[in-house]
XYZ file of C-alpha atoms in Angstrom:
652
model
C -27.818 29.048 8.196
C -26.892 26.796 11.155
C -23.689 27.664 12.979
C -23.204 24.722 15.379
C -21.800 21.320 14.426
C -25.055 19.625 15.489
C -27.145 22.164 13.532
C -25.005 21.754 10.383
C -25.288 17.959 10.593
C -29.067 18.165 11.001
C -29.370 20.667 8.117
C -27.266 18.595 5.706
C -28.931 15.328 6.702
C -32.466 16.709 6.460
C -32.916 15.621 2.861
C -32.699 19.136 1.432
C -29.379 18.608 -0.367
C -29.479 15.824 -2.950
C -26.377 13.645 -2.590
C -26.126 14.069 1.177
C -28.108 11.852 3.521
C -27.867 11.481 7.329
C -24.843 9.100 7.150
C -22.864 11.331 4.764
C -23.772 14.439 6.800
C -22.236 12.797 9.889
C -19.013 11.975 7.989
C -18.713 15.513 6.564
C -19.208 17.184 9.916
C -16.798 14.869 11.741
C -14.174 15.745 9.081
C -14.708 19.510 8.663
C -16.642 20.565 11.785
C -18.071 24.102 11.777
C -16.251 24.821 8.494
C -18.363 22.231 6.568
C -20.807 24.671 4.930
C -18.020 27.104 4.100
C -16.043 24.321 2.356
C -19.109 23.248 0.325
C -19.592 26.899 -0.685
C -15.972 27.839 -1.528
C -13.819 24.707 -1.952
C -16.147 21.799 -2.756
C -13.323 19.655 -4.250
C -12.092 19.005 -0.710
C -15.141 16.785 -0.089
C -13.126 14.016 -1.815
C -11.211 13.766 1.458
C -14.337 12.131 2.914
C -14.834 8.379 2.420
C -17.580 7.545 -0.116
C -17.447 10.840 -2.040
C -16.190 10.724 -5.629
C -16.446 13.090 -8.597
C -19.981 11.975 -9.488
C -21.318 12.729 -6.005
C -19.471 16.063 -5.900
C -21.238 17.064 -9.154
C -24.571 16.087 -7.633
C -23.896 18.062 -4.433
C -22.637 21.087 -6.430
C -25.829 21.408 -8.477
C -28.030 20.657 -5.438
C -26.220 23.359 -3.429
C -26.629 25.945 -6.225
C -30.303 25.033 -6.599
C -30.698 25.175 -2.832
C -29.547 28.816 -2.843
C -32.280 29.705 -5.351
C -34.813 27.535 -3.519
C -33.881 29.208 -0.231
C -34.832 32.629 -1.589
C -38.141 31.271 -2.912
C -38.787 29.417 0.355
C -38.197 32.501 2.477
C -40.638 34.451 0.312
C -43.267 31.693 0.360
C -42.857 30.863 4.038
C -43.447 34.519 4.858
C -46.796 33.886 3.124
C -47.378 30.716 5.162
C -46.646 28.192 2.401
C -45.029 24.960 3.629
C -41.513 24.029 2.489
C -42.877 20.935 0.687
C -45.053 23.168 -1.525
C -42.225 25.682 -1.895
C -40.018 22.923 -3.366
C -42.800 21.941 -5.817
C -43.302 25.589 -6.852
C -39.580 25.990 -7.474
C -39.532 22.754 -9.500
C -42.365 24.098 -11.687
C -41.272 27.713 -12.219
C -37.548 27.798 -11.286
C -36.069 31.271 -10.774
C -39.308 32.838 -12.049
C -41.219 31.488 -8.996
C -41.474 34.709 -6.975
C -42.404 36.804 -10.038
C -45.152 34.359 -11.122
C -46.622 33.997 -7.625
C -46.742 37.788 -7.192
C -48.398 38.331 -10.590
C -51.072 35.650 -10.228
C -50.979 33.324 -7.203
C -54.055 31.519 -8.563
C -51.880 29.889 -11.220
C -50.607 27.636 -8.421
C -53.998 25.920 -8.178
C -53.755 24.957 -11.878
C -50.074 24.150 -12.166
C -49.079 22.484 -8.892
C -50.522 19.066 -8.023
C -51.949 19.074 -4.506
C -52.220 22.868 -4.239
C -55.816 23.965 -4.442
C -57.559 27.287 -4.824
C -57.842 27.735 -1.037
C -54.051 27.711 -0.527
C -53.557 30.055 -3.501
C -56.295 32.273 -2.064
C -54.465 32.582 1.277
C -51.282 33.672 -0.521
C -53.313 36.095 -2.615
C -54.803 37.711 0.517
C -51.298 38.062 1.998
C -50.136 39.757 -1.229
C -52.985 42.225 -0.878
C -55.100 41.126 -3.872
C -58.647 42.393 -3.079
C -61.347 39.834 -2.227
C -63.646 41.236 -4.925
C -61.008 41.259 -7.698
C -61.952 39.766 -11.066
C -58.813 37.580 -11.158
C -59.949 35.931 -7.895
C -63.527 35.392 -9.127
C -62.300 33.813 -12.392
C -59.993 31.431 -10.520
C -62.797 30.660 -8.050
C -65.288 29.652 -10.767
C -62.738 27.367 -12.443
C -61.854 25.876 -9.045
C -65.510 25.115 -8.238
C -66.014 23.502 -11.671
C -62.886 21.366 -11.209
C -64.057 20.271 -7.757
C -67.412 19.312 -9.278
C -65.718 17.354 -12.069
C -63.652 15.554 -9.384
C -67.033 14.567 -7.913
C -68.059 13.060 -11.251
C -69.963 15.903 -12.965
C -69.188 16.609 -16.621
C -71.129 19.886 -16.454
C -73.040 21.762 -13.744
C -76.313 23.716 -14.032
C -75.826 27.480 -14.254
C -77.819 28.739 -11.240
C -76.603 26.121 -8.709
C -73.050 26.823 -9.920
C -73.455 30.564 -9.233
C -74.625 29.687 -5.699
C -71.619 27.374 -5.145
C -69.272 30.146 -6.319
C -70.909 32.707 -4.001
C -70.358 30.347 -1.055
C -66.668 29.844 -1.830
C -65.834 33.417 -2.868
C -68.087 35.357 -0.518
C -68.653 38.126 -3.108
C -71.615 39.738 -4.866
C -73.365 37.996 -7.779
C -72.472 40.735 -10.296
C -68.705 40.141 -9.770
C -69.214 36.410 -10.434
C -71.255 37.201 -13.564
C -68.529 39.551 -14.847
C -65.911 36.840 -14.285
C -68.232 34.309 -16.003
C -68.401 36.595 -19.048
C -64.619 36.922 -19.234
C -63.757 33.214 -18.941
C -66.557 32.364 -21.416
C -65.117 34.807 -23.981
C -61.670 33.247 -23.379
C -63.257 29.802 -24.100
C -62.165 28.448 -20.713
C -65.773 27.457 -20.086
C -68.637 26.622 -22.463
C -72.306 27.402 -21.778
C -74.891 25.225 -23.485
C -78.666 25.717 -23.394
C -80.411 22.514 -22.393
C -83.927 23.608 -23.362
C -85.302 21.767 -26.340
C -88.094 24.214 -27.217
C -88.707 27.512 -25.406
C -85.625 29.290 -24.144
C -85.287 29.757 -20.440
C -82.527 31.927 -19.032
C -81.457 29.461 -16.373
C -81.523 26.010 -17.956
C -77.894 26.235 -19.036
C -75.142 23.694 -18.601
C -71.699 25.069 -17.717
C -68.755 22.979 -18.906
C -65.021 23.349 -18.473
C -64.092 23.565 -22.169
C -62.055 20.326 -22.124
C -65.073 18.388 -20.790
C -67.408 19.906 -23.390
C -64.958 18.864 -26.087
C -64.672 15.371 -24.596
C -68.427 14.741 -24.202
C -69.350 15.993 -27.677
C -66.340 14.068 -29.029
C -67.533 10.804 -27.415
C -71.017 11.229 -28.956
C -69.689 12.180 -32.413
C -67.166 9.333 -32.530
C -69.665 6.714 -31.354
C -71.960 7.787 -34.212
C -69.045 7.828 -36.693
C -67.987 4.262 -35.811
C -71.533 2.903 -35.478
C -72.661 4.204 -38.875
C -69.507 3.364 -40.824
C -69.287 0.660 -43.506
C -68.394 -2.646 -41.879
C -65.028 -4.066 -43.000
C -65.618 -7.635 -41.823
C -68.424 -8.341 -44.322
C -71.050 -11.097 -44.056
C -70.471 -14.357 -42.191
C -72.581 -17.442 -41.515
C -73.187 -16.716 -37.831
C -74.720 -20.086 -36.898
C -71.830 -21.929 -38.470
C -69.236 -19.653 -36.805
C -70.833 -20.049 -33.352
C -71.167 -23.827 -33.734
C -67.554 -24.222 -34.820
C -66.297 -21.976 -31.966
C -68.224 -23.961 -29.304
C -66.668 -27.153 -30.647
C -63.146 -25.640 -30.632
C -63.479 -24.321 -27.073
C -65.473 -27.357 -25.824
C -68.191 -25.118 -24.381
C -71.928 -24.824 -24.695
C -73.208 -21.244 -24.560
C -76.569 -20.181 -23.127
C -79.087 -18.476 -25.475
C -78.270 -14.976 -24.242
C -74.551 -15.603 -24.674
C -75.095 -16.844 -28.236
C -77.129 -13.686 -28.923
C -74.202 -11.551 -27.699
C -71.681 -13.404 -29.888
C -73.912 -13.111 -32.979
C -74.507 -9.370 -32.373
C -70.725 -8.901 -32.340
C -70.541 -10.380 -35.831
C -72.762 -7.842 -37.577
C -72.797 -4.680 -35.433
C -70.032 -2.072 -35.303
C -70.606 -1.260 -31.614
C -72.267 -3.256 -28.857
C -72.381 -3.462 -25.057
C -72.281 -6.677 -23.008
C -73.188 -6.080 -19.366
C -73.833 -8.363 -16.411
C -72.817 -9.124 -12.848
C -70.228 -11.630 -11.569
C -70.597 -15.241 -12.696
C -72.778 -14.392 -15.722
C -70.158 -15.426 -18.260
C -68.806 -12.125 -19.619
C -65.278 -13.568 -19.910
C -66.612 -16.659 -21.738
C -68.225 -14.371 -24.332
C -65.016 -12.342 -24.799
C -63.172 -15.631 -25.349
C -65.765 -16.819 -27.875
C -65.712 -13.551 -29.859
C -61.902 -13.441 -29.880
C -61.813 -17.066 -31.084
C -64.176 -16.390 -34.035
C -62.425 -13.164 -35.103
C -59.047 -14.892 -34.757
C -60.170 -17.736 -37.010
C -61.283 -15.144 -39.589
C -57.741 -13.700 -39.527
C -58.869 -10.357 -38.106
C -56.604 -7.945 -36.197
C -57.705 -8.062 -32.558
C -56.888 -5.722 -29.675
C -58.007 -6.091 -26.061
C -57.797 -3.363 -23.431
C -58.979 -2.387 -19.953
C -58.690 0.783 -17.842
C -56.292 -0.669 -15.226
C -53.163 -2.805 -15.340
C -54.745 -5.473 -13.158
C -57.885 -5.713 -15.298
C -55.743 -5.962 -18.452
C -53.651 -8.709 -16.845
C -56.795 -10.676 -15.950
C -58.065 -10.267 -19.508
C -54.768 -11.642 -20.914
C -54.839 -14.627 -18.563
C -58.477 -15.418 -19.414
C -58.145 -15.166 -23.213
C -54.526 -16.087 -23.872
C -54.427 -12.930 -26.025
C -52.359 -9.846 -25.171
C -54.379 -7.121 -23.416
C -53.105 -3.628 -22.605
C -54.262 -0.736 -20.486
C -56.077 1.895 -22.559
C -53.235 4.349 -21.850
C -50.639 1.935 -23.259
C -52.864 1.018 -26.187
C -53.014 4.706 -27.159
C -49.228 5.103 -26.622
C -48.781 8.182 -24.491
C -45.830 10.314 -25.556
C -44.325 12.519 -22.794
C -42.665 14.608 -25.513
C -45.989 15.439 -27.185
C -47.823 15.547 -23.815
C -50.538 13.467 -25.458
C -51.428 10.126 -27.034
C -49.666 9.087 -30.259
C -52.765 7.178 -31.358
C -55.522 9.667 -32.208
C -57.773 10.780 -35.074
C -54.788 11.343 -37.415
C -52.914 8.124 -36.513
C -55.541 5.516 -35.642
C -55.199 2.024 -34.174
C -54.572 -0.752 -36.677
C -57.402 -3.177 -35.842
C -60.629 -4.906 -36.859
C -61.897 -5.771 -33.361
C -61.432 -3.862 -30.101
C -62.809 -5.266 -26.828
C -62.803 -2.975 -23.770
C -63.309 -4.795 -20.460
C -64.376 -3.088 -17.181
C -65.935 -0.376 -19.375
C -67.917 1.111 -16.446
C -64.591 2.506 -15.178
C -63.780 4.507 -18.307
C -64.440 8.212 -17.728
C -65.490 10.804 -20.320
C -61.994 12.142 -20.958
C -60.326 8.768 -21.537
C -63.260 7.519 -23.638
C -62.892 10.601 -25.863
C -59.206 9.828 -26.515
C -59.959 6.139 -27.095
C -62.817 6.604 -29.583
C -60.870 9.135 -31.673
C -58.304 6.416 -32.348
C -60.810 3.708 -33.428
C -60.969 3.406 -37.238
C -64.254 3.279 -39.160
C -65.493 -0.142 -40.182
C -64.085 -1.869 -37.110
C -66.017 -3.626 -34.335
C -66.004 -2.093 -30.849
C -67.310 -4.086 -27.887
C -67.750 -2.673 -24.395
C -67.902 -5.273 -21.623
C -68.683 -4.239 -18.066
C -70.941 -4.293 -15.056
C -73.160 -1.205 -15.259
C -74.387 -1.705 -11.668
C -70.954 -0.992 -10.212
C -69.887 2.462 -9.102
C -69.267 4.809 -12.037
C -65.749 5.883 -13.056
C -63.518 7.782 -10.616
C -63.181 10.516 -13.274
C -66.107 12.630 -14.503
C -69.009 11.047 -16.362
C -71.101 7.894 -16.398
C -70.217 6.764 -19.901
C -71.272 3.103 -19.965
C -74.589 3.838 -18.229
C -75.282 6.742 -20.621
C -74.491 4.629 -23.711
C -76.861 1.893 -22.471
C -79.538 4.439 -21.465
C -79.462 6.152 -24.874
C -80.484 2.879 -26.596
C -78.274 4.015 -29.470
C -76.277 0.766 -29.699
C -77.371 -2.852 -29.094
C -77.003 -4.036 -25.483
C -76.979 -7.641 -24.256
C -77.690 -7.901 -20.526
C -76.576 -11.169 -18.927
C -78.712 -12.286 -15.961
C -78.110 -16.022 -15.687
C -75.581 -17.151 -13.062
C -73.714 -20.261 -14.211
C -73.480 -23.419 -12.163
C -69.885 -23.115 -10.952
C -70.612 -19.562 -9.740
C -73.899 -20.501 -8.031
C -71.899 -22.321 -5.355
C -70.148 -19.092 -4.359
C -71.825 -16.951 -1.727
C -69.857 -13.936 -2.986
C -71.569 -14.237 -6.380
C -74.998 -15.163 -4.931
C -74.899 -12.273 -2.457
C -73.672 -9.753 -5.015
C -76.742 -10.551 -7.144
C -79.051 -10.477 -4.104
C -77.732 -7.025 -3.121
C -78.164 -5.830 -6.696
C -81.817 -6.945 -6.587
C -82.407 -5.151 -3.268
C -82.289 -8.308 -1.115
C -80.228 -8.738 2.064
C -77.277 -11.132 1.573
C -77.408 -14.717 2.824
C -75.256 -15.508 5.842
C -75.098 -19.270 6.214
C -73.300 -22.145 7.889
C -74.507 -24.621 5.257
C -71.546 -26.965 4.556
C -72.706 -27.577 0.961
C -72.190 -23.917 0.043
C -68.686 -22.571 -0.359
C -68.039 -20.442 2.746
C -66.438 -17.470 1.019
C -68.655 -14.741 2.528
C -68.764 -13.869 6.245
C -70.597 -11.204 8.213
C -69.360 -10.344 11.717
C -71.779 -8.340 13.880
C -70.014 -5.534 15.803
C -71.265 -2.075 16.675
C -68.496 0.131 18.135
C -66.037 1.543 15.582
C -63.109 0.829 17.959
C -64.088 -2.872 18.142
C -64.534 -3.000 14.348
C -61.041 -1.500 13.823
C -59.572 -4.054 16.292
C -61.340 -6.904 14.465
C -60.005 -5.693 11.082
C -56.446 -5.801 12.482
C -57.056 -9.259 13.956
C -58.483 -10.508 10.634
C -55.516 -9.195 8.602
C -52.788 -10.227 11.042
C -54.042 -13.579 12.359
C -57.427 -15.052 11.566
C -57.430 -14.981 7.760
C -53.703 -15.856 7.256
C -53.909 -18.665 9.858
C -57.198 -20.206 8.687
C -56.940 -19.704 4.899
C -53.208 -19.179 4.328
C -53.523 -15.754 2.654
C -50.699 -13.189 2.881
C -51.655 -10.247 5.155
C -50.381 -7.570 2.721
C -50.298 -9.130 -0.765
C -53.642 -10.974 -0.627
C -55.858 -9.070 1.823
C -57.338 -5.694 0.858
C -59.287 -3.593 3.349
C -61.979 -1.529 1.589
C -63.858 1.178 3.434
C -66.547 3.687 2.426
C -64.890 6.576 4.319
C -61.628 8.490 4.575
C -62.108 9.913 8.072
C -62.979 8.346 11.407
C -61.767 5.241 13.259
C -62.634 2.898 10.376
C -61.725 5.386 7.612
C -58.752 4.896 5.281
C -56.417 7.293 7.182
C -56.655 5.640 10.593
C -56.796 2.061 9.281
C -53.711 2.639 7.098
C -51.727 3.987 9.991
C -52.778 1.058 12.258
C -52.202 -1.608 9.597
C -48.813 -0.104 8.707
C -47.814 -0.152 12.390
C -48.798 -3.817 12.834
C -47.901 -5.294 9.429
C -44.666 -3.480 8.556
C -41.872 -3.490 11.129
C -39.217 -1.984 8.855
C -36.991 0.608 10.543
C -36.200 2.195 7.168
C -38.683 5.076 7.059
C -39.255 8.587 5.754
C -41.597 11.231 7.160
C -42.999 13.544 4.486
C -45.833 16.055 4.864
C -47.161 14.299 7.971
C -47.108 10.876 6.229
C -44.790 8.006 7.183
C -43.471 5.782 4.388
C -41.497 2.613 5.139
C -39.657 0.136 2.946
C -42.126 -2.677 2.246
C -45.223 -0.446 2.468
C -48.195 -1.142 0.199
C -48.902 2.116 -1.687
C -51.272 3.407 -4.350
C -50.653 5.980 -7.098
C -53.451 8.606 -6.938
C -53.042 10.493 -10.209
C -52.222 9.586 -13.797
C -48.508 10.169 -14.338
C -47.750 9.495 -17.991
C -44.048 10.297 -17.650
C -43.642 7.542 -15.057
C -46.165 5.275 -16.813
C -48.205 4.784 -13.615
C -51.883 5.548 -13.260
C -54.523 6.447 -10.714
C -55.333 3.275 -8.720
C -52.110 1.300 -9.429
C -50.964 -0.546 -6.279
C -47.310 -1.362 -5.545
C -44.801 -1.969 -2.738
C -41.961 0.357 -1.660
C -38.665 -1.344 -2.518
C -36.235 1.236 -1.142
C -35.884 4.729 0.352
C -32.676 6.538 -0.615
C -32.216 9.600 1.605
C -29.037 10.693 -0.200
C -30.445 10.713 -3.743
C -33.957 11.712 -2.560
C -35.535 8.740 -4.282
C -38.255 6.321 -3.208
C -38.492 3.278 -5.502
C -41.824 1.477 -5.820
C -42.418 -1.885 -7.500
C -45.673 -2.102 -9.515
C -46.219 -5.618 -10.880
C -42.468 -6.074 -11.532
C -42.054 -2.519 -12.930
C -39.820 -0.224 -10.849
C -40.792 3.439 -10.584
C -38.667 6.142 -8.922
C -40.228 9.056 -7.058
C -38.341 12.193 -6.127
C -39.139 13.172 -2.519
C -41.073 16.202 -3.810
C -43.406 13.863 -5.784
C -44.435 11.723 -2.827
C -47.885 13.340 -2.581
C -48.705 11.227 -5.668
C -48.734 8.063 -3.552
C -50.707 7.073 -0.451
C -50.628 4.049 1.836
C -52.895 1.318 0.458
C -53.365 -1.273 3.206
C -56.887 0.211 3.303
C -58.386 2.040 0.302
C -61.763 3.560 -0.496
C -64.244 1.426 -2.422
C -64.104 3.986 -5.279
C -60.345 3.512 -5.621
C -60.722 -0.289 -5.772
C -62.665 -0.322 -9.054
C -61.323 -2.569 -11.770
C -59.140 -4.438 -9.299
C -59.769 -7.864 -7.836
C -58.225 -9.126 -4.628
C -58.106 -12.664 -3.208
C -59.605 -11.311 0.047
C -61.707 -8.230 0.836
C -62.348 -7.055 4.417
C -64.853 -4.221 4.816
C -66.242 -2.215 7.764
C -69.924 -1.241 7.455
C -71.447 0.988 10.118
C -74.374 3.386 10.352
C -71.842 6.221 10.861
C -71.235 5.827 7.101
C -74.881 6.816 6.539
C -74.218 9.195 3.603
C -72.162 6.531 1.843
C -74.370 3.518 2.454
C -75.450 2.868 -1.125
C -76.315 -0.309 -2.944
C -73.837 0.190 -5.792
C -71.009 0.915 -3.322
C -71.654 -2.289 -1.329
C -72.097 -4.270 -4.562
C -68.812 -2.917 -5.987
C -66.917 -3.756 -2.765
C -68.207 -7.332 -2.623
C -67.484 -8.030 -6.284
C -63.813 -7.038 -5.748
C -63.290 -10.177 -3.590
C -62.292 -13.263 -5.567
C -61.968 -15.942 -2.878
C -63.183 -14.433 0.400
C -65.228 -11.444 1.607
C -65.551 -10.497 5.283
C -67.912 -7.663 6.309
C -67.637 -6.350 9.863
C -70.384 -4.068 11.201
C -74.112 -3.931 11.845
C -77.021 -5.589 10.066
C -78.785 -2.237 10.205
C -76.009 -0.601 8.124
C -76.116 -3.563 5.725
C -79.882 -3.210 5.352
C -79.657 0.590 4.766
C -77.047 0.070 2.014
C -79.074 -2.654 0.285
C -82.264 -0.552 0.294
C -80.612 2.691 -0.823
C -80.670 2.490 -4.608
C -80.310 6.219 -5.205
C -76.728 6.605 -6.362
C -75.287 10.102 -6.220
C -76.437 11.931 -9.309
C -73.896 13.023 -11.920
C -74.593 15.795 -14.408
C -73.816 14.421 -17.868
C -75.507 14.984 -21.218
C -74.100 12.079 -23.233
C -77.302 10.012 -23.104
C -79.263 12.882 -24.684
C -76.574 13.597 -27.285
C -76.823 9.970 -28.446
C -80.592 9.574 -27.941
C -81.483 12.726 -29.890
C -79.401 11.609 -32.856
C -81.607 8.514 -33.313
C -84.779 10.550 -33.909
C-alpha cells in the first residue's frame, strides 16, 4: 500500500475504488493526509467531513474497499503468474472469492468463461502452475480452443485430419495424446463427430463439430423442412387480382421478375429473394406486405442489425425489429423467450439482410416460426457471409430446396448512380467505371496513390476537409472508413488512432488496456451482450466518462448503455472498421483504402460489400492494380458447412 501523500492520491484516483475519482482523491488527501487509507479502513464515517461525500457515496466506497481487499489478494496471485490487472478484475468479477481456487484447479476454464481471455493466456498460467504440457486437461482445452477459433473464422465444422494437425501445431504434443483427449470430449458430448461419406466408410472423412454448432446446423435443416412442408394457413388467393390491386394502391408497375417473386410469396411457405443494389428488393417487400396486410394477416419484419431494421421500417411504414428483439431475449433465462414451445404469433415473416444471419441465430429464429406461416428471406447472396459461423443464405439457395427469385434488372433511378453500376460491374468481374461524365451522378471516386503513408494522409484529408467542405457531410456521423485490414498503416488500429486524434479534441479521456477512449468517440460493440441489449456491430458515440463511478455511457441510436470500466474490451473505436464488421449497415459516405499489401484480402465479395455500404458517396484510395486483383479474385475463403447437403439430400 502507498505510504506517501502523493502515492495515496494516485492510488485512490487510479479508478480502482468505485466512488473515488481523481478529484475526490485530491480532496480526501488534502483533508486527511497520510492517514487517509487508515481512516477509510477503520473510521469511514469521517469521510462525510469532505465536501461532496454523503451517505450514498460512503456506502459505495465501503463496498468497493471491501471488494478491493479480496481483489487485491486475487491480483497478487494472478500478477505473480503474469496476468494483467485488467484481466484479474474480470476474473474476480466472474468467480469472486473462489477465483484463486478455480484458477489453480483448471486455468483453462478462463478461456471459456472470461471474454477476451483466450487459450494462450490460460496456457501461460497453466505452465506457471506446473501443469504438464502433455496433460489431458491441456489437450482437451486445446482442441476446444482450436474449434472455437475455426468457428470464429466462419466454419461450422472442421474436417478430422486437418483439425488434428491444427491441434498438434498449437499444443506441440504427440498425436496419441490429442486422440485420447478427442475420445474424452466426444464421450462428454462437447464435440460431435459425423461421417461425411455417403457410401463406403473412410476413417478420415469425418466432420468435427462443437456440439452447439451441430445442434444448430441440424436444427436449421429440420426446421426449414418443418415449415416448408407444413399446411399453409393463408389458403388460396387470386394472385393476378391481388398483384393488380396492390400495384394500383402503391402506384407502381412491377417488372416480370418482381411479379414472379410476389406471386411465389402467396403460395409458398418459404422463399428467397436475392439481388444486388438497385434491383428492387425493397419494392417487393413493400408489395408483399401490402397484399398480406389487405388480407388481414399478422405480419412481422426483422433484420439482423438495428440499422437494417430501422431502414426496413422507414421503407415499409411497418414496424421492423432486430431478430434478437423479435425473439425477446430474457437475461433471467439466459435465452430467447420465443422458441419451439412459445412461438411467434404471425402469418408472414420477412427477414431482410438475410446473408448476415449466422447458423446459431438462424437456428433460434426458425424454432420460433410456427407451421403454416410464410417465411421470406431477402438478401444479397454475393456479399460477404455472416460474421458468425456458417453461410446460411448461400447454402439454402445452393440446396435448391426452396424457391429462389434472383433479381438482375437495375431500375432506372439506380442506373444513374455509379455506386450501383460499379457494384454490379464488380460482381460480374468487370473493373468499375471511373468517369467525369456530367450526366452521371458523381457518387463514386477513385484516387490513385501508392504509398500507404500517402493513402493514410489522404483518408484524413478526405474525412476532415474535402468531403465535409464539398458535400456538407459530417466527418464522424456521416463518413465511415472501411478497410480490409486490422494491422499496418491503413489498418483499423492505426487509422482509428489517427482519426481520433484529428476529429475528437475532447480532453475528457480514459486509458484502458492500451486503448484511449474520449467523450464524443465513435465506438462499436464487438460482441452480443443481451443483458445490455447491444449487439456485435452496433455503432454509437461516447456520451460521458465517469471516473468516480467507473462508468462509460454510450449512446446507440438514442439508447443509452452504461459500461463498467472492466467491460470496456467489449467496445472498440469505430472511425475506421473492417469491411466484415460493416455488414448490414449503410453509411452516407464510405472511404476505403485498397493496396496490394492487402493481397490476401483482395476479394471480389469484400470489395463489393464495401461499395454497397455507401449510400450517397464512395471514395476508394489506392492502386488500380489492387482494384483489378480484387475484381478478378472470385474465390472467397471457403467455409466448412454441411447445411446445403442436409437440405439437398432431403429432396431426393
